[in-house]
GROMACS .gro file of C-alpha atoms in nm:
model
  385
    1UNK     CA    1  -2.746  -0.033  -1.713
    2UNK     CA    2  -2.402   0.087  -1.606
    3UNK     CA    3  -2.204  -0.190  -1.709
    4UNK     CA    4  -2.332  -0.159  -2.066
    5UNK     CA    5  -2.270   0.201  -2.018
    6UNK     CA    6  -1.904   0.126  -1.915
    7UNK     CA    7  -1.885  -0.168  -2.233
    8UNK     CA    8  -1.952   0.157  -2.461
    9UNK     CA    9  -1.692   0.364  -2.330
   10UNK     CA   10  -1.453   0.069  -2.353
   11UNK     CA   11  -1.579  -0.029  -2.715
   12UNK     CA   12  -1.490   0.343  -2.813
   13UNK     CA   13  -1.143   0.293  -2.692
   14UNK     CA   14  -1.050   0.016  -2.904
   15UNK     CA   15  -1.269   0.119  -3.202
   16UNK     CA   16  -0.950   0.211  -3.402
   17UNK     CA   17  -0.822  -0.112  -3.383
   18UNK     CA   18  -1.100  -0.359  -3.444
   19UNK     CA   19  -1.143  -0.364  -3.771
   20UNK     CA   20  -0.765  -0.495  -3.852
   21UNK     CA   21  -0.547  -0.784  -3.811
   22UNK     CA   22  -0.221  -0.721  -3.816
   23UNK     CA   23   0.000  -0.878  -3.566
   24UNK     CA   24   0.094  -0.540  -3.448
   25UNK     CA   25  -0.287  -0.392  -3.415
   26UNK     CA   26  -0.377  -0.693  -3.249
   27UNK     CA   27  -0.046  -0.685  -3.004
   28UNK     CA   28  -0.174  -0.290  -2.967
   29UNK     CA   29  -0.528  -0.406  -2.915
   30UNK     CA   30  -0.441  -0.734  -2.607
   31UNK     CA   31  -0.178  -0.425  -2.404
   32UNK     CA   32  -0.523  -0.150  -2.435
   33UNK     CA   33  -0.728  -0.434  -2.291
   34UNK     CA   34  -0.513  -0.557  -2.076
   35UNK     CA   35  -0.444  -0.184  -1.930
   36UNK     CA   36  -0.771  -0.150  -1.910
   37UNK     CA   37  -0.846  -0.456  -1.686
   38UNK     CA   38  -0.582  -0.379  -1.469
   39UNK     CA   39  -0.612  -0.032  -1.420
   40UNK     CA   40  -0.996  -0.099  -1.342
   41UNK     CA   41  -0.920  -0.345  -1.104
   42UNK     CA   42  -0.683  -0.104  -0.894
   43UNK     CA   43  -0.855   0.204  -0.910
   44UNK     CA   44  -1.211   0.097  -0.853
   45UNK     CA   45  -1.299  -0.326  -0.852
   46UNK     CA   46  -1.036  -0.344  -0.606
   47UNK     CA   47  -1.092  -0.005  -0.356
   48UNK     CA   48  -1.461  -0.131  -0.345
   49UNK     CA   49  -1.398  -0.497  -0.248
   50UNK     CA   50  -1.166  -0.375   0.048
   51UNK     CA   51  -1.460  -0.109   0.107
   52UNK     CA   52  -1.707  -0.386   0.155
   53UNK     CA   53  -1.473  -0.550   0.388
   54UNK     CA   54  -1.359  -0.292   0.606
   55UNK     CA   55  -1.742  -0.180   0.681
   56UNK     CA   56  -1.832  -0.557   0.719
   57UNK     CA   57  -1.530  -0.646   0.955
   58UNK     CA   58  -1.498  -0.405   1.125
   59UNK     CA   59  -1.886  -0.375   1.245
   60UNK     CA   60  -1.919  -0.743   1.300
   61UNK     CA   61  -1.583  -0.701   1.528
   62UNK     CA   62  -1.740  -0.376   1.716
   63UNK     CA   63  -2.021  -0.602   1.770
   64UNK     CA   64  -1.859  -0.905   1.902
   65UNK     CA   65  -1.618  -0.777   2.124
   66UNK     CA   66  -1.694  -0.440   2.189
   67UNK     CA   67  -1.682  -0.551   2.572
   68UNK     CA   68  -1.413  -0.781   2.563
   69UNK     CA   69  -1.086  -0.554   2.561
   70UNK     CA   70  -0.870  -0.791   2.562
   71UNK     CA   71  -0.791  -1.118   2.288
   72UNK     CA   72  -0.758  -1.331   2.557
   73UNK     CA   73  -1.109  -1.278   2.620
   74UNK     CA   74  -1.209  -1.308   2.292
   75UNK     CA   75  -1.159  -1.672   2.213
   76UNK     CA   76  -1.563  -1.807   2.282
   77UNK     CA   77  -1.700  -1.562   2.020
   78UNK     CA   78  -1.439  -1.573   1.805
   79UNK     CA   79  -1.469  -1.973   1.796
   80UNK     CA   80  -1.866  -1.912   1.748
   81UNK     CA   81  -1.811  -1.657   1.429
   82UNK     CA   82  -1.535  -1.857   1.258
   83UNK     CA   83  -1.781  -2.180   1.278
   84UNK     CA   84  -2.086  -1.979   1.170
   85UNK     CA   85  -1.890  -1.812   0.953
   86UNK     CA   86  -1.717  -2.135   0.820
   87UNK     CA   87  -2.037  -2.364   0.790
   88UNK     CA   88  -2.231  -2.073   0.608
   89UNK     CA   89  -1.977  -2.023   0.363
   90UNK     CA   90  -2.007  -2.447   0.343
   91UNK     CA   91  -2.353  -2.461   0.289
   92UNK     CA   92  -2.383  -2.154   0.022
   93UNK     CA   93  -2.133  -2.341  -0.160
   94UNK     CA   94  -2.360  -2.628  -0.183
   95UNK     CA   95  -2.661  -2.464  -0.230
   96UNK     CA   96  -2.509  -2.322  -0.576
   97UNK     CA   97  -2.389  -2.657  -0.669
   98UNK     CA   98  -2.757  -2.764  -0.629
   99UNK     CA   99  -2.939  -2.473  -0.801
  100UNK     CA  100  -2.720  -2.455  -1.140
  101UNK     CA  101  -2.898  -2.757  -1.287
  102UNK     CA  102  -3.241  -2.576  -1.141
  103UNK     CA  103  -3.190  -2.219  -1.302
  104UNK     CA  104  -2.981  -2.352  -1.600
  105UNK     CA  105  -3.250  -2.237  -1.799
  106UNK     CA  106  -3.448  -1.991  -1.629
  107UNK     CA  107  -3.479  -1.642  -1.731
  108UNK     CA  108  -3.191  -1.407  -1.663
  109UNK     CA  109  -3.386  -1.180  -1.440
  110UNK     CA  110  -3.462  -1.451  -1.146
  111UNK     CA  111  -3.075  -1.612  -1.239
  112UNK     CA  112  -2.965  -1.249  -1.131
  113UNK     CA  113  -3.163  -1.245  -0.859
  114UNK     CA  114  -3.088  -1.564  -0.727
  115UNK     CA  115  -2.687  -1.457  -0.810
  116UNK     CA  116  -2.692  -1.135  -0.623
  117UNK     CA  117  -2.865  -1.315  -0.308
  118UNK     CA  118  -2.621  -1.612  -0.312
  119UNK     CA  119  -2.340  -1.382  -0.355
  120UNK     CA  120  -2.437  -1.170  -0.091
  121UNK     CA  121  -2.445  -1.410   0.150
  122UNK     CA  122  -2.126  -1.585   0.089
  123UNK     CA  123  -1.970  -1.261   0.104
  124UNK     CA  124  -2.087  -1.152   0.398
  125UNK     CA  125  -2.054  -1.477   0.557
  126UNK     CA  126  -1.663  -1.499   0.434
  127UNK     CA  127  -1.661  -1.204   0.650
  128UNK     CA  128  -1.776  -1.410   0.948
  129UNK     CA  129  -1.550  -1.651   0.935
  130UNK     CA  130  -1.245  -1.443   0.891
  131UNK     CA  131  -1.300  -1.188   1.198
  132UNK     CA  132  -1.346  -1.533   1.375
  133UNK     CA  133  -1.044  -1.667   1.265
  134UNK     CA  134  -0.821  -1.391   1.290
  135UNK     CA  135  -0.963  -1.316   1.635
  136UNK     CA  136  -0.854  -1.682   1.723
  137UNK     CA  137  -0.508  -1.611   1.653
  138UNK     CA  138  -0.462  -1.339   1.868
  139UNK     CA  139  -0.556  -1.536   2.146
  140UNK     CA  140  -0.302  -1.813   2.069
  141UNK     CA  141  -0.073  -1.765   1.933
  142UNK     CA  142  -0.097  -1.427   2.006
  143UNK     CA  143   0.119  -1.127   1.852
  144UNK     CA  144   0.478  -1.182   1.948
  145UNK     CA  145   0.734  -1.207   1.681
  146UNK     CA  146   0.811  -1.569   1.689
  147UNK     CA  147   0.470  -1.686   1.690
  148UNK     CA  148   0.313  -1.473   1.372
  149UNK     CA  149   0.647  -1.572   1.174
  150UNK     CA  150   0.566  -1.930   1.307
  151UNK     CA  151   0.206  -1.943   1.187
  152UNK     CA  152   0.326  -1.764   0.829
  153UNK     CA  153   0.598  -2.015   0.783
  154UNK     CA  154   0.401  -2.303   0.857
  155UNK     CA  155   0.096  -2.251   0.697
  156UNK     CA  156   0.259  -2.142   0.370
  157UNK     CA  157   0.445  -2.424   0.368
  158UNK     CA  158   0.170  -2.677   0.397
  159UNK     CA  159  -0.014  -2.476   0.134
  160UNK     CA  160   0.301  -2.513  -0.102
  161UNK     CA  161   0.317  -2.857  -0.028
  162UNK     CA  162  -0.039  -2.944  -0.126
  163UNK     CA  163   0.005  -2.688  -0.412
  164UNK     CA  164  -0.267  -2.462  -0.315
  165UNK     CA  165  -0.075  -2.135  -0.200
  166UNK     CA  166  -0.188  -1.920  -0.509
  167UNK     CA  167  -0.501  -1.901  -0.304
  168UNK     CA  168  -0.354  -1.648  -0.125
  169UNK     CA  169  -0.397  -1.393  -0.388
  170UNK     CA  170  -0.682  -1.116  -0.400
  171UNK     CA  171  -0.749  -0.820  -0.583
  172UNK     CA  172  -0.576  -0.639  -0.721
  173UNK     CA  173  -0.463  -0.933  -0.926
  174UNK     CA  174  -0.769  -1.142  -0.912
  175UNK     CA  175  -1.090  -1.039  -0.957
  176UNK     CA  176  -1.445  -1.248  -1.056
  177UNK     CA  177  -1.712  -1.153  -1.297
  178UNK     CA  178  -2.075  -1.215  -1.202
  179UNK     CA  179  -2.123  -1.474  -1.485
  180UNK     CA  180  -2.355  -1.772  -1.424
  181UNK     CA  181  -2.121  -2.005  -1.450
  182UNK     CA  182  -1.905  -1.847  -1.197
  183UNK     CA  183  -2.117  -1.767  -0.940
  184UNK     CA  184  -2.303  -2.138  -0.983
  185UNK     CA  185  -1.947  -2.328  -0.974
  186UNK     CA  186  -1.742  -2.269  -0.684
  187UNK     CA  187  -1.403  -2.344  -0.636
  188UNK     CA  188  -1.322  -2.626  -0.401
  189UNK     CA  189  -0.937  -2.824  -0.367
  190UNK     CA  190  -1.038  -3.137  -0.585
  191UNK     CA  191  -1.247  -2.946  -0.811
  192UNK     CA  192  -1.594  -3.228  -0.788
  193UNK     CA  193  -1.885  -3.082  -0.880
  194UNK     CA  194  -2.232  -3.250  -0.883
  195UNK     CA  195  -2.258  -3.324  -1.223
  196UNK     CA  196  -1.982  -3.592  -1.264
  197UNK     CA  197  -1.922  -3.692  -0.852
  198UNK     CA  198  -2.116  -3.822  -0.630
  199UNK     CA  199  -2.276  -3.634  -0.390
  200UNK     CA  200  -2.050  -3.728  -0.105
  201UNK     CA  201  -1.754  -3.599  -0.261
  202UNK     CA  202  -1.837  -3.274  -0.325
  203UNK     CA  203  -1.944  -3.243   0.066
  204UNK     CA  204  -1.628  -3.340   0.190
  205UNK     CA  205  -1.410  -3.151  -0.123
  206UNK     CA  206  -1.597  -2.859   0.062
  207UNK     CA  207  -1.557  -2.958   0.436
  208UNK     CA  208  -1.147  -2.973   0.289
  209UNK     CA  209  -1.141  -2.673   0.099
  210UNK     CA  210  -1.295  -2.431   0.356
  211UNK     CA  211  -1.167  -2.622   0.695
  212UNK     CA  212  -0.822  -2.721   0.546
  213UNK     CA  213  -0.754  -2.483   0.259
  214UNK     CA  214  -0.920  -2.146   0.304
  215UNK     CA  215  -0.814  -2.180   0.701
  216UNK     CA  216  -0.463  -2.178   0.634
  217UNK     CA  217  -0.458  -1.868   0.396
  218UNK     CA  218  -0.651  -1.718   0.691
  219UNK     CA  219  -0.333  -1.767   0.867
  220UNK     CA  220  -0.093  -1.659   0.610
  221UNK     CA  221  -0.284  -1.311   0.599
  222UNK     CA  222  -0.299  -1.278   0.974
  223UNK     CA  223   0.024  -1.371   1.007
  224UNK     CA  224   0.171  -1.122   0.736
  225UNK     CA  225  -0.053  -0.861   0.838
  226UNK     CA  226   0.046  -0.840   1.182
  227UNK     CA  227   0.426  -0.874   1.101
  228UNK     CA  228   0.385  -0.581   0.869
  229UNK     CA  229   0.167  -0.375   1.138
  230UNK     CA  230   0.376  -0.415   1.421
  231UNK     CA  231   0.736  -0.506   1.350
  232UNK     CA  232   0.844  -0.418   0.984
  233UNK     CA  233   0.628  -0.122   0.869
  234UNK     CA  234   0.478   0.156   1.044
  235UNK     CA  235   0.211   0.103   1.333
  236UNK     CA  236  -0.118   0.021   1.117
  237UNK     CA  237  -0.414  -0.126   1.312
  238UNK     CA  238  -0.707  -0.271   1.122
  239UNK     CA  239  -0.966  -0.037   1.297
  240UNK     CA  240  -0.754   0.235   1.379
  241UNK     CA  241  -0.690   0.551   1.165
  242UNK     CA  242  -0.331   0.585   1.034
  243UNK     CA  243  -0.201   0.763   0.730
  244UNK     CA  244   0.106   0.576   0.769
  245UNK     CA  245  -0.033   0.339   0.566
  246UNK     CA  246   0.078   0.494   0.225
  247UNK     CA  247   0.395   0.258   0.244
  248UNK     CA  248   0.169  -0.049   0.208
  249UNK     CA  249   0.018   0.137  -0.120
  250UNK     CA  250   0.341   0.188  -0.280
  251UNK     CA  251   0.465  -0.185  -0.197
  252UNK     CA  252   0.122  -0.312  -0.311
  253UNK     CA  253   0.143  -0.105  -0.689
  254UNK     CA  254   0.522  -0.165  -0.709
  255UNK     CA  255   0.468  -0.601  -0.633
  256UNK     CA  256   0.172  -0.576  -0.904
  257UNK     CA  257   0.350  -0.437  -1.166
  258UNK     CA  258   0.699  -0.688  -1.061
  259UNK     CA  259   0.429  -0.996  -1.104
  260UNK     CA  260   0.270  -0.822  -1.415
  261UNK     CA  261   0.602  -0.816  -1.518
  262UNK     CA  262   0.734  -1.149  -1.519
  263UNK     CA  263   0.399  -1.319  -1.510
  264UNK     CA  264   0.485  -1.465  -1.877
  265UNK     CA  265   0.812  -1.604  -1.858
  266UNK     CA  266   0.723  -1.765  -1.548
  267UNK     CA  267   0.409  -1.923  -1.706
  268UNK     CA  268   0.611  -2.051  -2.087
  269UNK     CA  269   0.895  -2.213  -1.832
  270UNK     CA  270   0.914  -2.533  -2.024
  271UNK     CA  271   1.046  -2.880  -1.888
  272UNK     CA  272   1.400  -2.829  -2.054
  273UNK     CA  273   1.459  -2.497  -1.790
  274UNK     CA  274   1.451  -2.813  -1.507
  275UNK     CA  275   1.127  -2.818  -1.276
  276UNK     CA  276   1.359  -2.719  -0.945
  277UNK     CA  277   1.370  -2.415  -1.154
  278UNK     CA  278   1.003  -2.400  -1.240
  279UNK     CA  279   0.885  -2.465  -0.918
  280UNK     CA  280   1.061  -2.232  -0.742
  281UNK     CA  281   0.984  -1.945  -0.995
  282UNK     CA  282   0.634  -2.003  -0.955
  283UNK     CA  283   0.679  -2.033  -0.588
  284UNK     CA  284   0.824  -1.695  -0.590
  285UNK     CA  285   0.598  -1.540  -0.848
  286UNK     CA  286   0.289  -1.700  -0.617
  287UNK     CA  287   0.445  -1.492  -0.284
  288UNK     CA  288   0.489  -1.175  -0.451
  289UNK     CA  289   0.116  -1.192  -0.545
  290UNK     CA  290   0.085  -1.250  -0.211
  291UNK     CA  291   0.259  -0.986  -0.078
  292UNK     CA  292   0.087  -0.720  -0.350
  293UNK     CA  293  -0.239  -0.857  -0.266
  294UNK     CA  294  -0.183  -0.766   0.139
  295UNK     CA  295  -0.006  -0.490   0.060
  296UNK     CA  296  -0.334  -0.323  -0.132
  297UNK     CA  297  -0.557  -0.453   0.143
  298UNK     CA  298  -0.357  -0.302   0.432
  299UNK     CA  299  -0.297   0.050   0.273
  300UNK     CA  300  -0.647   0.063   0.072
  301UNK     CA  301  -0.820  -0.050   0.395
  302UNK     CA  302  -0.611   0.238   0.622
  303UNK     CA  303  -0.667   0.522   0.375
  304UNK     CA  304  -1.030   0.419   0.382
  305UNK     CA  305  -1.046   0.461   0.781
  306UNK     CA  306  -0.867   0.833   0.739
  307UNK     CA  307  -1.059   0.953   0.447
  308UNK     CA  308  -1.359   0.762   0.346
  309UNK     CA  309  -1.651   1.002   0.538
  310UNK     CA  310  -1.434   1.067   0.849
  311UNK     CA  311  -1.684   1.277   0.982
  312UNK     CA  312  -1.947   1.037   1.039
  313UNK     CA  313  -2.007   0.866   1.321
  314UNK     CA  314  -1.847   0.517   1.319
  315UNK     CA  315  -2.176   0.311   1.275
  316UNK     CA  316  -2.290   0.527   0.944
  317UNK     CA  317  -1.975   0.503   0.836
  318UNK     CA  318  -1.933   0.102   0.861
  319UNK     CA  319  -2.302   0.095   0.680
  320UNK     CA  320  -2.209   0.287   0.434
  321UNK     CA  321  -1.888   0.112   0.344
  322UNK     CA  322  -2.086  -0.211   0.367
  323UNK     CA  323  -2.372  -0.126   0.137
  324UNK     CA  324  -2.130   0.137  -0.127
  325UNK     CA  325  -1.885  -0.178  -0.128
  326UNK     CA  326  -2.136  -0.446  -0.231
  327UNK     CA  327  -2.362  -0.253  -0.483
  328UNK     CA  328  -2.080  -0.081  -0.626
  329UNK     CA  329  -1.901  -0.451  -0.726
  330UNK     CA  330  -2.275  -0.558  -0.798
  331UNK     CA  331  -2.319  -0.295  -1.071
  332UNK     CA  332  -2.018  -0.345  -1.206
  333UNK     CA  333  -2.105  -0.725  -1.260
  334UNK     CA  334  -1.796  -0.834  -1.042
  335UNK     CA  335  -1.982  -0.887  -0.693
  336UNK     CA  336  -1.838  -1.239  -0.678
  337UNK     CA  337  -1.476  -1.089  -0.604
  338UNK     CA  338  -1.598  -0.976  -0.257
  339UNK     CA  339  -1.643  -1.386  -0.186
  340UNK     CA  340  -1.362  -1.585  -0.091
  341UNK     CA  341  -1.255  -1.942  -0.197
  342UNK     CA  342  -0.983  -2.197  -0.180
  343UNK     CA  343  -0.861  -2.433  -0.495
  344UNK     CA  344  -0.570  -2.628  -0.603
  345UNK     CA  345  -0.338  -2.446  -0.812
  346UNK     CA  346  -0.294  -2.473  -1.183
  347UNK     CA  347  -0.039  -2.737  -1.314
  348UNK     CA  348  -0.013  -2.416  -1.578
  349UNK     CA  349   0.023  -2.138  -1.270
  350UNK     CA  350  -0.120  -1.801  -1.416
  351UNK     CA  351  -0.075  -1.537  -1.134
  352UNK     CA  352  -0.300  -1.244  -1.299
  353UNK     CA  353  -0.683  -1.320  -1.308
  354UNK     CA  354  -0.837  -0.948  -1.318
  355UNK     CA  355  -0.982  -0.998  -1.703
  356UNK     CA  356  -1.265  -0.758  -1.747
  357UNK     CA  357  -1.317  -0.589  -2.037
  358UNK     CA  358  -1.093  -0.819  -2.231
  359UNK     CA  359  -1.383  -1.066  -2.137
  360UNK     CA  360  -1.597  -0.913  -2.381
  361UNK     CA  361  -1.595  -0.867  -2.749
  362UNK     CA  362  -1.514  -0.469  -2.925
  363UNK     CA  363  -1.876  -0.466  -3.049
  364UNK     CA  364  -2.069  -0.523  -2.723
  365UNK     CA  365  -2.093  -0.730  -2.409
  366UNK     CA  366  -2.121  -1.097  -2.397
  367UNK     CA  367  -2.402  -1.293  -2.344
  368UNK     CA  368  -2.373  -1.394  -1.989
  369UNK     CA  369  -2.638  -1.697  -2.068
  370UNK     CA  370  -2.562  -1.784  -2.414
  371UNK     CA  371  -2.517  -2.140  -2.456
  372UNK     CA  372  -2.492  -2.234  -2.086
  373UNK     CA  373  -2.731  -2.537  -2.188
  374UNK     CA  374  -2.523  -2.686  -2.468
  375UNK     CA  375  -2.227  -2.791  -2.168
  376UNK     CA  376  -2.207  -3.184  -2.183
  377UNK     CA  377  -1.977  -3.480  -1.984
  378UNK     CA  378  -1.760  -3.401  -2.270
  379UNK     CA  379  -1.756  -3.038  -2.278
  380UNK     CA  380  -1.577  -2.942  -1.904
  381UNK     CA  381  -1.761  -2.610  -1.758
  382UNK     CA  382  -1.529  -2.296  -1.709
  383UNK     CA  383  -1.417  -2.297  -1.329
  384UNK     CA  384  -1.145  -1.975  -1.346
  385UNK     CA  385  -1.243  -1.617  -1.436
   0.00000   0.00000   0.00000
């Protein structure tokens, strides 16, 4: 397999370093891996999420409103895709809930299976909802100044205020590993889960998360996207072919390495430093992300337009994108970062989640299935990658 194949290479690179303990080797050992995961996730987890995307979006667009030229047009099928979109996403959320306890201890070939079909749909169906809802916008409130900055202010505020606003972030900076427990425990805002709520709950913490939560980040991206595209950076349409876009890929690496940067001292803030203080470094640290998350999507996403097969004819092209995107992230055992989902942030905010091959040991890969029936009431299951 490809990953193992890549869990070699990776195993070769720290080999030097295993075998000793020194605060210094190991310090040396946590910056390879940690270069290593980041690197990975910019120069390949990363380029083939936004790949996946752009071929998705951008088809599912061509299809919707390929005779409706203008967004004020737009809003019936737009309204029809974001509540497809949004109620699949719903009930794929649910359905994993429901199947952990069911493949819990089934072999790994049908829980991979199962993963990669689940996953697939919730990605594709995150899709859905997003063309719908940013489709929506551009009927009303449309794309004059005041209303994009409106919609960014005001739906980053409310996610501030119910402490949710790190769900902003995306790869580069965040990426998920197809492990069973990820892919079987979504995210929601209250974090219920069948096991210890009843089943009530976790419907309506899902309702919340997806018609609350993950809505308003849809704004925050449409809204920053657009201000970028059409009053502070260079002309840079979603589905139109720019090079211009190389300004978004220089903003996006310089914000990653800023947050990279300070991602520690923001996270050991302790209560002496005065939580106005730690709130507001977190809050800054959290749009920053943010902005290097957009940043990569807008540039990667551009670049991919001008240079990914531009001789094809659009329909090949979207395909390809589509199918390269998802089987690329599936090999590489990170599939679930093409999905998104909405949570409430960490009382302990940690703004860099692209662990990869510091998620594995320096004499192999992990067992993705090893002990995944010894979790008790007492024993809480892992809900962050």
């Amino acid at each position: 397999m490809i990953q193992n194949l890549l869990i070699k290479i990776y195993n070769k690179l720290i080999i030097g370093t295993k075998n000793k303990s020194t605060p210094s080797t190991m310090s040396l050992r946590s910056t390879i891996q940690s270069t290593l995961d980041l690197g990975f996730s910019l120069l390949c987890l990363g380029p083939l999420t936004v790949l996946f995307w752009r071929g998705t979006f951008n088809a599912i667009t061509d299809i919707a409103f390929r005779d409706l030229p203008t967004f004020s047009s737009r809003w019936y099928p737009a309204l029809i895709l974001y509540l497809i979109g949004t109620t699949m996403k719903i009930l794929v959320d649910l359905t994993k809930h429901s199947l952990r306890s069911i493949l819990i201890n089934k072999g790994p070939c049908l829980q991979s299976f199962s993963s990669m079909i689940l996953v697939y749909l919730d990605a594709f169906f995150g899709v859905v909802m997003w063309v719908g809802g940013f489709n929506l916008l551009y009927v009303f409130p449309g794309l004059h100044w005041y209303g994009l900055t409106g919609v960014l202010l005001v739906a980053s505020s409310i996610l501030m205020v119910i402490k949710a606003f790190n769900s902003t972030g995306s790869v580069p900076l965040g990426i998920s590993t197809d492990e069973f427990e990820n892919v079987y425990n979504p995210h929601n805002y209250f974090g219920t889960k069948f096991e210890n709520s009843c089943s009530y709950k976790v419907i309506l913490d899902t309702i919340f998360s997806y018609t609350v939560v993950h809505t308003l980040v849809i704004c925050c991206w449409w809204g920053m996207w657009e201000l970028e595209n059409r009053y502070i950076l260079f002309p840079c349409e979603i589905t139109v072919k720019d090079i211009q876009a190389w300004d978004s890929v220089i903003i996006s690496y310089f914000l990653v390495f800023v947050v990279v940067a300070i991602n520690n001292s923001v996270k050991e803030m302790r209560e002496e430093d005065g939580q106005f203080s730690k709130t507001a470094a977190a809050t800054f640290t959290a749009f920053l992300a943010f902005l290097a998350a957009l940043n990569f999507w807008r540039g990667i996403w551009s670049l991919m337009d001008f240079y990914f097969f531009p001789s094809m004819s659009l329909w090949n092209n979207l395909l390809l994108s589509h199918v390269v995107g998802f089987l690329g992230t599936y090999v590489a055992g990170s599939s679930l970062t093409l999905t998104q989902s909405s949570e409430k942030d960490s009382n302990t905010p940690d703004f860099l989640s692209f662990q990869y091959w510091s998620k594995y040991g320096a004499c192999g890969k992990k067992n993705l299935y090893e002990d995944l029936d010894q979790h008790s009431e007492t024993t809480p299951l892992v809900n962050e990658v």
